[in-house]
Every structure is written in C-alpha cells, then in structure tokens.
PDB file of C-alpha atoms and ligand atoms in Angstrom:
ATOM      1  CA  MET A  16      93.211  96.375 106.991  1.00  0.00           C
ATOM      2  CA  ARG A  17      92.863  99.547 109.072  1.00  0.00           C
ATOM      3  CA  LYS A  18      93.082  98.665 112.757  1.00  0.00           C
ATOM      4  CA  PRO A  19      90.777 100.858 114.856  1.00  0.00           C
ATOM      5  CA  LEU A  20      92.509 103.466 116.984  1.00  0.00           C
ATOM      6  CA  VAL A  21      91.004 105.032 120.093  1.00  0.00           C
ATOM      7  CA  ALA A  22      92.983 107.938 121.544  1.00  0.00           C
ATOM      8  CA  GLY A  23      92.291 109.781 124.792  1.00  0.00           C
ATOM      9  CA  ASN A  24      93.107 113.486 124.960  1.00  0.00           C
ATOM     10  CA  TRP A  25      93.258 114.266 128.659  1.00  0.00           C
ATOM     11  CA  LYS A  26      93.788 117.987 127.934  1.00  0.00           C
ATOM     12  CA  MET A  27      94.721 120.135 130.986  1.00  0.00           C
ATOM     13  CA  ASN A  28      93.003 117.863 133.486  1.00  0.00           C
ATOM     14  CA  LEU A  29      93.844 115.613 136.443  1.00  0.00           C
ATOM     15  CA  SER A  30      96.520 115.723 139.125  1.00  0.00           C
ATOM     16  CA  GLY A  31      99.611 113.548 138.725  1.00  0.00           C
ATOM     17  CA  ALA A  32      98.152 110.993 141.147  1.00  0.00           C
ATOM     18  CA  GLN A  33      94.838 110.938 139.280  1.00  0.00           C
ATOM     19  CA  ALA A  34      96.653 110.488 135.964  1.00  0.00           C
ATOM     20  CA  GLU A  35      98.487 107.483 137.375  1.00  0.00           C
ATOM     21  CA  GLN A  36      95.247 106.019 138.740  1.00  0.00           C
ATOM     22  CA  LEU A  37      93.495 106.419 135.412  1.00  0.00           C
ATOM     23  CA  ALA A  38      96.405 104.813 133.579  1.00  0.00           C
ATOM     24  CA  GLN A  39      96.439 101.949 136.116  1.00  0.00           C
ATOM     25  CA  ALA A  40      92.729 101.326 135.573  1.00  0.00           C
ATOM     26  CA  LEU A  41      93.217 101.255 131.798  1.00  0.00           C
ATOM     27  CA  VAL A  42      96.194  98.915 132.012  1.00  0.00           C
ATOM     28  CA  ALA A  43      94.180  96.543 134.204  1.00  0.00           C
ATOM     29  CA  ARG A  44      91.170  96.521 131.883  1.00  0.00           C
ATOM     30  CA  VAL A  45      92.450  97.019 128.331  1.00  0.00           C
ATOM     31  CA  GLY A  46      96.228  96.882 128.691  1.00  0.00           C
ATOM     32  CA  GLN A  47      96.561  93.736 126.597  1.00  0.00           C
ATOM     33  CA  VAL A  48      93.906  94.553 123.986  1.00  0.00           C
ATOM     34  CA  ASP A  49      95.286  93.994 120.515  1.00  0.00           C
ATOM     35  CA  ARG A  50      92.135  94.393 118.395  1.00  0.00           C
ATOM     36  CA  VAL A  51      92.130  98.162 118.954  1.00  0.00           C
ATOM     37  CA  GLN A  52      95.176 100.425 119.094  1.00  0.00           C
ATOM     38  CA  ILE A  53      94.901 102.540 122.253  1.00  0.00           C
ATOM     39  CA  VAL A  54      96.723 105.822 122.877  1.00  0.00           C
ATOM     40  CA  VAL A  55      96.528 108.134 125.897  1.00  0.00           C
ATOM     41  CA  CYS A  56      97.732 111.738 125.787  1.00  0.00           C
ATOM     42  CA  PRO A  57      98.306 113.130 129.299  1.00  0.00           C
ATOM     43  CA  PRO A  58      99.504 116.663 130.062  1.00  0.00           C
ATOM     44  CA  PHE A  59     103.273 117.123 129.548  1.00  0.00           C
ATOM     45  CA  PRO A  60     104.234 117.059 133.269  1.00  0.00           C
ATOM     46  CA  TYR A  61     102.676 113.615 133.715  1.00  0.00           C
ATOM     47  CA  LEU A  62     104.164 111.887 130.679  1.00  0.00           C
ATOM     48  CA  LEU A  63     106.929 110.119 132.605  1.00  0.00           C
ATOM     49  CA  ARG A  64     104.617 109.037 135.414  1.00  0.00           C
ATOM     50  CA  VAL A  65     102.058 107.638 132.993  1.00  0.00           C
ATOM     51  CA  ARG A  66     104.813 106.037 130.901  1.00  0.00           C
ATOM     52  CA  ALA A  67     105.935 104.083 133.976  1.00  0.00           C
ATOM     53  CA  VAL A  68     102.383 102.809 134.543  1.00  0.00           C
ATOM     54  CA  LEU A  69     101.901 101.834 130.881  1.00  0.00           C
ATOM     55  CA  ALA A  70     105.191  99.886 130.707  1.00  0.00           C
ATOM     56  CA  GLY A  71     104.549  96.311 129.562  1.00  0.00           C
ATOM     57  CA  SER A  72     101.054  97.113 128.284  1.00  0.00           C
ATOM     58  CA  LYS A  73      99.957  97.663 124.686  1.00  0.00           C
ATOM     59  CA  ILE A  74      98.653 101.168 125.466  1.00  0.00           C
ATOM     60  CA  ALA A  75     100.805 103.791 123.770  1.00  0.00           C
ATOM     61  CA  LEU A  76     101.737 107.201 125.113  1.00  0.00           C
ATOM     62  CA  GLY A  77     101.069 110.405 123.199  1.00  0.00           C
ATOM     63  CA  ALA A  78     101.389 114.136 123.731  1.00  0.00           C
ATOM     64  CA  GLN A  79      98.822 116.853 123.058  1.00  0.00           C
ATOM     65  CA  ASN A  80     101.126 119.206 121.170  1.00  0.00           C
ATOM     66  CA  CYS A  81     104.752 119.785 120.181  1.00  0.00           C
ATOM     67  CA  HIS A  82     106.959 122.567 118.896  1.00  0.00           C
ATOM     68  CA  HIS A  83     108.101 122.552 115.279  1.00  0.00           C
ATOM     69  CA  GLU A  84     111.823 122.797 116.064  1.00  0.00           C
ATOM     70  CA  ALA A  85     114.012 120.106 117.593  1.00  0.00           C
ATOM     71  CA  LYS A  86     115.671 122.487 120.102  1.00  0.00           C
ATOM     72  CA  GLY A  87     116.504 126.103 120.739  1.00  0.00           C
ATOM     73  CA  ALA A  88     115.478 129.299 122.452  1.00  0.00           C
ATOM     74  CA  PHE A  89     111.737 128.665 122.659  1.00  0.00           C
ATOM     75  CA  THR A  90     110.767 129.326 126.258  1.00  0.00           C
ATOM     76  CA  GLY A  91     108.070 127.030 127.550  1.00  0.00           C
ATOM     77  CA  GLU A  92     107.940 124.834 124.463  1.00  0.00           C
ATOM     78  CA  VAL A  93     108.500 121.070 124.149  1.00  0.00           C
ATOM     79  CA  SER A  94     110.164 119.515 121.109  1.00  0.00           C
ATOM     80  CA  PRO A  95     109.208 116.249 119.408  1.00  0.00           C
ATOM     81  CA  THR A  96     112.577 114.726 120.344  1.00  0.00           C
ATOM     82  CA  MET A  97     111.876 115.510 124.005  1.00  0.00           C
ATOM     83  CA  LEU A  98     108.528 113.754 123.669  1.00  0.00           C
ATOM     84  CA  VAL A  99     110.226 110.678 122.246  1.00  0.00           C
ATOM     85  CA  ASP A 100     112.670 110.865 125.153  1.00  0.00           C
ATOM     86  CA  CYS A 101     109.665 110.773 127.507  1.00  0.00           C
ATOM     87  CA  GLY A 102     108.320 107.624 125.846  1.00  0.00           C
ATOM     88  CA  CYS A 103     105.814 109.173 123.451  1.00  0.00           C
ATOM     89  CA  GLN A 104     105.014 107.468 120.184  1.00  0.00           C
ATOM     90  CA  TRP A 105     102.225 109.848 119.198  1.00  0.00           C
ATOM     91  CA  VAL A 106     101.437 113.538 119.149  1.00  0.00           C
ATOM     92  CA  ILE A 107      98.186 115.412 118.441  1.00  0.00           C
ATOM     93  CA  VAL A 108      98.524 118.426 116.145  1.00  0.00           C
ATOM     94  CA  GLY A 109      95.984 120.881 114.786  1.00  0.00           C
ATOM     95  CA  HIS A 110      93.462 120.502 117.595  1.00  0.00           C
ATOM     96  CA  SER A 111      90.739 123.142 117.337  1.00  0.00           C
ATOM     97  CA  GLU A 112      91.607 124.345 120.844  1.00  0.00           C
ATOM     98  CA  ARG A 113      94.974 125.353 119.363  1.00  0.00           C
ATOM     99  CA  ARG A 114      93.717 126.444 115.936  1.00  0.00           C
ATOM    100  CA  GLY A 115      91.239 128.795 117.625  1.00  0.00           C
ATOM    101  CA  GLY A 116      91.061 130.850 120.819  1.00  0.00           C
ATOM    102  CA  LYS A 117      94.162 132.810 121.783  1.00  0.00           C
ATOM    103  CA  VAL A 118      96.636 130.355 120.221  1.00  0.00           C
ATOM    104  CA  GLN A 119      95.546 130.791 116.575  1.00  0.00           C
ATOM    105  CA  GLU A 120      97.762 128.099 115.047  1.00  0.00           C
ATOM    106  CA  LYS A 121      97.643 128.157 111.257  1.00  0.00           C
ATOM    107  CA  ASP A 122      98.007 125.328 108.764  1.00  0.00           C
ATOM    108  CA  ASP A 123     101.575 126.250 107.772  1.00  0.00           C
ATOM    109  CA  LEU A 124     102.697 125.931 111.402  1.00  0.00           C
ATOM    110  CA  ILE A 125     100.808 122.659 111.807  1.00  0.00           C
ATOM    111  CA  ARG A 126     102.563 121.360 108.681  1.00  0.00           C
ATOM    112  CA  LYS A 127     105.931 122.237 110.256  1.00  0.00           C
ATOM    113  CA  LYS A 128     104.915 120.363 113.388  1.00  0.00           C
ATOM    114  CA  ILE A 129     104.022 117.286 111.332  1.00  0.00           C
ATOM    115  CA  ASN A 130     107.430 117.430 109.644  1.00  0.00           C
ATOM    116  CA  ALA A 131     109.216 117.852 112.980  1.00  0.00           C
ATOM    117  CA  ALA A 132     107.232 115.046 114.580  1.00  0.00           C
ATOM    118  CA  HIS A 133     107.999 112.759 111.664  1.00  0.00           C
ATOM    119  CA  ALA A 134     111.720 113.610 111.849  1.00  0.00           C
ATOM    120  CA  ALA A 135     111.696 112.630 115.529  1.00  0.00           C
ATOM    121  CA  GLY A 136     109.909 109.341 114.796  1.00  0.00           C
ATOM    122  CA  LEU A 137     106.494 110.266 116.198  1.00  0.00           C
ATOM    123  CA  HIS A 138     103.141 109.268 114.739  1.00  0.00           C
ATOM    124  CA  VAL A 139     100.776 112.178 114.283  1.00  0.00           C
ATOM    125  CA  ILE A 140      97.048 112.609 114.887  1.00  0.00           C
ATOM    126  CA  LEU A 141      96.114 115.591 112.714  1.00  0.00           C
ATOM    127  CA  CYS A 142      92.780 117.205 113.613  1.00  0.00           C
ATOM    128  CA  VAL A 143      90.590 118.989 111.084  1.00  0.00           C
ATOM    129  CA  GLY A 144      87.053 120.298 111.464  1.00  0.00           C
ATOM    130  CA  GLU A 145      84.606 123.088 110.799  1.00  0.00           C
ATOM    131  CA  THR A 146      82.865 125.508 113.159  1.00  0.00           C
ATOM    132  CA  LEU A 147      79.080 125.620 113.518  1.00  0.00           C
ATOM    133  CA  PHE A 148      78.997 128.867 111.535  1.00  0.00           C
ATOM    134  CA  GLU A 149      80.918 127.236 108.703  1.00  0.00           C
ATOM    135  CA  ARG A 150      78.632 124.182 108.692  1.00  0.00           C
ATOM    136  CA  GLN A 151      75.523 126.340 108.688  1.00  0.00           C
ATOM    137  CA  ASN A 152      76.954 128.247 105.710  1.00  0.00           C
ATOM    138  CA  ASN A 153      77.566 124.999 103.805  1.00  0.00           C
ATOM    139  CA  GLU A 154      81.324 125.576 103.984  1.00  0.00           C
ATOM    140  CA  THR A 155      82.243 122.237 105.575  1.00  0.00           C
ATOM    141  CA  PRO A 156      83.833 120.674 102.449  1.00  0.00           C
ATOM    142  CA  SER A 157      85.855 123.781 101.570  1.00  0.00           C
ATOM    143  CA  VAL A 158      87.030 124.291 105.174  1.00  0.00           C
ATOM    144  CA  ILE A 159      88.135 120.661 105.474  1.00  0.00           C
ATOM    145  CA  GLU A 160      89.816 120.727 102.074  1.00  0.00           C
ATOM    146  CA  ASN A 161      91.705 123.940 102.898  1.00  0.00           C
ATOM    147  CA  GLN A 162      92.958 122.415 106.151  1.00  0.00           C
ATOM    148  CA  LEU A 163      94.014 119.217 104.372  1.00  0.00           C
ATOM    149  CA  VAL A 164      95.795 121.150 101.613  1.00  0.00           C
ATOM    150  CA  GLY A 165      97.470 123.507 104.092  1.00  0.00           C
ATOM    151  CA  CYS A 166      98.723 120.721 106.337  1.00  0.00           C
ATOM    152  CA  LEU A 167      99.331 117.787 103.983  1.00  0.00           C
ATOM    153  CA  GLU A 168      99.460 118.670 100.287  1.00  0.00           C
ATOM    154  CA  GLY A 169     102.680 117.397  98.725  1.00  0.00           C
ATOM    155  CA  MET A 170     103.677 115.458 101.865  1.00  0.00           C
ATOM    156  CA  PRO A 171     105.884 112.505 100.873  1.00  0.00           C
ATOM    157  CA  ALA A 172     104.250 109.087 101.173  1.00  0.00           C
ATOM    158  CA  ASP A 173     106.626 107.931 103.926  1.00  0.00           C
ATOM    159  CA  LYS A 174     105.514 110.856 106.098  1.00  0.00           C
ATOM    160  CA  MET A 175     101.857 110.220 105.313  1.00  0.00           C
ATOM    161  CA  ALA A 176     102.271 106.660 106.543  1.00  0.00           C
ATOM    162  CA  SER A 177     102.725 108.018 110.072  1.00  0.00           C
ATOM    163  CA  VAL A 178      99.709 110.365 109.919  1.00  0.00           C
ATOM    164  CA  VAL A 179      96.239 109.562 111.265  1.00  0.00           C
ATOM    165  CA  LEU A 180      93.474 112.084 110.516  1.00  0.00           C
ATOM    166  CA  ALA A 181      90.823 113.054 113.050  1.00  0.00           C
ATOM    167  CA  TYR A 182      87.641 114.732 111.875  1.00  0.00           C
ATOM    168  CA  GLU A 183      86.599 116.869 114.817  1.00  0.00           C
ATOM    169  CA  PRO A 184      83.699 119.235 114.115  1.00  0.00           C
ATOM    170  CA  VAL A 185      84.399 122.145 116.440  1.00  0.00           C
ATOM    171  CA  TRP A 186      80.718 122.396 117.398  1.00  0.00           C
ATOM    172  CA  ALA A 187      80.800 118.812 118.702  1.00  0.00           C
ATOM    173  CA  ILE A 188      83.858 119.121 120.951  1.00  0.00           C
ATOM    174  CA  GLY A 189      83.019 119.163 124.623  1.00  0.00           C
ATOM    175  CA  THR A 190      79.416 120.146 123.907  1.00  0.00           C
ATOM    176  CA  GLY A 191      77.623 116.813 124.270  1.00  0.00           C
ATOM    177  CA  HIS A 192      76.304 117.302 120.710  1.00  0.00           C
ATOM    178  CA  ASN A 193      78.105 114.691 118.633  1.00  0.00           C
ATOM    179  CA  ALA A 194      77.882 114.624 114.859  1.00  0.00           C
ATOM    180  CA  THR A 195      75.362 112.071 113.675  1.00  0.00           C
ATOM    181  CA  PRO A 196      76.931 108.911 112.234  1.00  0.00           C
ATOM    182  CA  GLN A 197      75.773 110.100 108.789  1.00  0.00           C
ATOM    183  CA  GLN A 198      77.410 113.523 109.215  1.00  0.00           C
ATOM    184  CA  ALA A 199      80.660 111.937 110.363  1.00  0.00           C
ATOM    185  CA  GLN A 200      80.632 109.403 107.519  1.00  0.00           C
ATOM    186  CA  GLU A 201      79.924 112.073 104.915  1.00  0.00           C
ATOM    187  CA  VAL A 202      82.904 114.220 105.912  1.00  0.00           C
ATOM    188  CA  GLN A 203      85.216 111.278 106.538  1.00  0.00           C
ATOM    189  CA  GLN A 204      84.438 109.842 103.113  1.00  0.00           C
ATOM    190  CA  PHE A 205      85.243 113.284 101.705  1.00  0.00           C
ATOM    191  CA  ILE A 206      88.598 113.167 103.546  1.00  0.00           C
ATOM    192  CA  ARG A 207      89.365 109.687 102.175  1.00  0.00           C
ATOM    193  CA  ASN A 208      88.468 110.810  98.657  1.00  0.00           C
ATOM    194  CA  TRP A 209      90.848 113.751  99.049  1.00  0.00           C
ATOM    195  CA  LEU A 210      93.593 111.363 100.190  1.00  0.00           C
ATOM    196  CA  ASP A 211      92.869 109.223  97.135  1.00  0.00           C
ATOM    197  CA  ASP A 212      93.170 112.233  94.786  1.00  0.00           C
ATOM    198  CA  GLN A 213      96.384 113.424  96.413  1.00  0.00           C
ATOM    199  CA  PHE A 214      98.235 110.245  97.283  1.00  0.00           C
ATOM    200  CA  GLY A 215      96.510 107.397  95.458  1.00  0.00           C
ATOM    201  CA  ALA A 216      94.131 104.611  96.348  1.00  0.00           C
ATOM    202  CA  GLY A 217      96.627 102.550  98.337  1.00  0.00           C
ATOM    203  CA  LEU A 218      97.432 105.293 100.823  1.00  0.00           C
ATOM    204  CA  ALA A 219      93.792 106.414 101.038  1.00  0.00           C
ATOM    205  CA  ALA A 220      92.727 102.867 101.871  1.00  0.00           C
ATOM    206  CA  ALA A 221      95.467 102.474 104.480  1.00  0.00           C
ATOM    207  CA  THR A 222      95.106 105.816 106.294  1.00  0.00           C
ATOM    208  CA  ARG A 223      92.973 105.860 109.395  1.00  0.00           C
ATOM    209  CA  VAL A 224      90.426 108.644 109.834  1.00  0.00           C
ATOM    210  CA  LEU A 225      89.098 109.025 113.376  1.00  0.00           C
ATOM    211  CA  TYR A 226      86.007 110.860 114.527  1.00  0.00           C
ATOM    212  CA  GLY A 227      86.165 113.179 117.559  1.00  0.00           C
ATOM    213  CA  GLY A 228      83.508 115.252 119.271  1.00  0.00           C
ATOM    214  CA  SER A 229      81.440 114.140 122.286  1.00  0.00           C
ATOM    215  CA  VAL A 230      82.085 110.436 121.738  1.00  0.00           C
ATOM    216  CA  LYS A 231      80.605 108.435 124.634  1.00  0.00           C
ATOM    217  CA  PRO A 232      80.062 104.723 125.178  1.00  0.00           C
ATOM    218  CA  ASP A 233      76.430 104.994 124.090  1.00  0.00           C
ATOM    219  CA  ASN A 234      77.114 106.685 120.732  1.00  0.00           C
ATOM    220  CA  ALA A 235      80.468 105.067 119.951  1.00  0.00           C
ATOM    221  CA  GLY A 236      78.993 101.960 118.328  1.00  0.00           C
ATOM    222  CA  SER A 237      76.920 103.838 115.754  1.00  0.00           C
ATOM    223  CA  LEU A 238      79.773 106.242 114.928  1.00  0.00           C
ATOM    224  CA  LEU A 239      82.619 103.730 114.797  1.00  0.00           C
ATOM    225  CA  THR A 240      80.777 101.268 112.571  1.00  0.00           C
ATOM    226  CA  GLN A 241      80.529 103.815 109.745  1.00  0.00           C
ATOM    227  CA  PRO A 242      82.650 102.655 106.787  1.00  0.00           C
ATOM    228  CA  ASP A 243      85.097 105.576 106.918  1.00  0.00           C
ATOM    229  CA  VAL A 244      85.314 105.964 110.695  1.00  0.00           C
ATOM    230  CA  ASP A 245      88.387 104.110 111.937  1.00  0.00           C
ATOM    231  CA  GLY A 246      88.235 104.984 115.603  1.00  0.00           C
ATOM    232  CA  ALA A 247      87.826 107.939 117.911  1.00  0.00           C
ATOM    233  CA  LEU A 248      89.690 110.841 119.444  1.00  0.00           C
ATOM    234  CA  VAL A 249      88.070 111.227 122.841  1.00  0.00           C
ATOM    235  CA  GLY A 250      88.238 114.180 125.218  1.00  0.00           C
ATOM    236  CA  GLY A 251      85.935 114.250 128.233  1.00  0.00           C
ATOM    237  CA  ALA A 252      85.019 110.564 128.199  1.00  0.00           C
ATOM    238  CA  SER A 253      88.691 109.564 128.199  1.00  0.00           C
ATOM    239  CA  LEU A 254      88.999 110.890 131.768  1.00  0.00           C
ATOM    240  CA  VAL A 255      86.645 108.207 133.095  1.00  0.00           C
ATOM    241  CA  ALA A 256      88.020 104.671 132.821  1.00  0.00           C
ATOM    242  CA  ASP A 257      84.567 103.060 132.464  1.00  0.00           C
ATOM    243  CA  ASP A 258      83.642 105.410 129.615  1.00  0.00           C
ATOM    244  CA  PHE A 259      86.935 105.100 127.754  1.00  0.00           C
ATOM    245  CA  VAL A 260      86.848 101.311 128.056  1.00  0.00           C
ATOM    246  CA  GLY A 261      83.232 101.340 126.839  1.00  0.00           C
ATOM    247  CA  ILE A 262      84.290 103.255 123.724  1.00  0.00           C
ATOM    248  CA  ILE A 263      87.195 100.885 123.092  1.00  0.00           C
ATOM    249  CA  ASN A 264      84.860  97.899 123.447  1.00  0.00           C
ATOM    250  CA  ALA A 265      82.421  99.469 120.967  1.00  0.00           C
ATOM    251  CA  ALA A 266      85.038  99.666 118.213  1.00  0.00           C
ATOM    252  CA  PRO A 267      84.371  97.075 115.517  1.00  0.00           C
ATOM    253  CA  ALA A 268      87.048  94.980 113.821  1.00  0.00           C
ATOM    254  CA  GLY A 269      89.300  96.728 111.310  1.00  0.00           C
ATOM    255  CA  LYS A 270      87.924  97.798 107.938  1.00  0.00           C
TER     256      LYS A 270
HETATM  257  C1  PEP B 353      88.630 116.577 121.761  1.00  0.00           C
HETATM  258  O1  PEP B 353      88.913 117.541 122.458  1.00  0.00           O
HETATM  259  O2  PEP B 353      89.415 116.170 120.899  1.00  0.00           O
HETATM  260  C2  PEP B 353      87.330 115.963 121.968  1.00  0.00           C
HETATM  261  C3  PEP B 353      86.887 115.156 121.040  1.00  0.00           C
HETATM  262  O3  PEP B 353      86.662 116.288 123.123  1.00  0.00           O
HETATM  263  P1  PEP B 353      85.259 115.686 123.619  1.00  0.00           P
HETATM  264  O4  PEP B 353      85.318 114.195 123.414  1.00  0.00           O
HETATM  265  O5  PEP B 353      85.179 116.065 125.052  1.00  0.00           O
HETATM  266  O6  PEP B 353      84.214 116.294 122.766  1.00  0.00           O
END
C-alpha cells in the first residue's frame, strides 16, 4: 500500500516568524494526521525554528536542496548530514528551479546528491518534468526517461526504497495552469512502467510518484485520485495553511 504524501516546498518565502506561524497552524490542524504523510520544506535558516514547532507532531521536516558532499570547502553549501543534524528527514532534489535558470544542475550532479542524501539517512523527493516547448514537440516521454536514467539507472534497491518521485511539468509550476488529471496520470504511469522495467514490479508498486504544479484545494481531488498519483509536491499553496490543509484533506486513501 502506497501511503499518500503531501509535501510543501516553501521556497525562498516567509520570515522566520511567519514560518513558525505557518508550522503552528499546520500542527494544530493536521499535526496528528496519519492517513497522509506530510512534509514541509522551509528555507535553510528556518529549519531549526520549524523543527521546534513540529516536535511531537507527525509532520516531517525536509530541506529544498543539499550538497553532494558530506563536508569540505564548499562556501555557502549545506550538506545532507547537516540537514539531518537540523532534524530533516527529507530533501528535495532535481527541482526545475535548480535544473534550469542560472543554476543549471545536471542529472549526474542530482544523482550524486541522491547518493549523499541516502548515505546521510535522508529520504529524497526527486523531481522530473518537461518544459512547455518539450511537451509541444512531443518530447515528454524521452525527456522524462532521460532524467530517470540520468538520476536513477542502476541505483541499488535499498537506495530506491528511500526515493519518492515527483512529476512536475515545468510549465505547470507557479503558473496556475496545472496538468489535467489525464496528463498527470499518463506521465506518472510512464514513470511507474520505467521503474518496473528497471527495478521490477515490487519496487514499482511500492514507489510513490507525486504530482506537482499548481496544485490547489479545488484541483487536488481530481489529480490525487488518479491511479498513479500518490500525493502532491506543493509550492505556492503550501504557504497558506487553509490551502495546504485542503490539499491534504483531498488526498484519498493509499493505493
Ligand atoms: C513546486 O515548485 O514544486 C511547485 C509545484 O510549485 P507550485 O505548486 O506553486 O506550482
């Protein structure tokens, strides 16, 4: 049974006080929810403050990125072991805002981050997704497959057990234009079939594949009830307690 997972990516938003208030509101409203696994990913400087608020709740703490080395001369970077030290259980890697723009992270680096995160004991949310140009050129399957191969091919099964996939079409992130439930299902089924080919039916059936891209309370139900959608990675709507709670409440029982 794949338990639904709803993760909030707060990105570079909120003050420390606002982050605490948001975490307090979530703890009060969904802090003891067991049906859905809930993760929040605040900015690095607020991890310890949010950790203190989440203590005693079932909401887990995650980070938005990590470095691929455990320590060393990497000015401004944060290692997976440091994240664990700050109470994180999860880390997002491969987000399109890091694959694209000025950062230009490539699959081989993302693979190193997954390995480093696993070595530190973190669970990983690995994002994959195509741009609008790629979708319009019918390249979605090849783009997704290349990202999966680059990041995961040959990964040992014990590492895969700590990986959750997130299908995040780049054109749907922060735009208000979510993928239709059918579009999400089509790609997420493709991802599960790839997992089956690479790692076998057992791992494919056990691995959660989230959808991300303009998920809101009013579209969450139709997206999250698709057979291969096991939850959501939420950006903008995770900054508003009512909206994030609405998405959590829309998640159906595990599949
Ligand atoms: C994201 O950045 O991962 C995301 C899904 O953002 P939004 O929900 O705002 O589209």
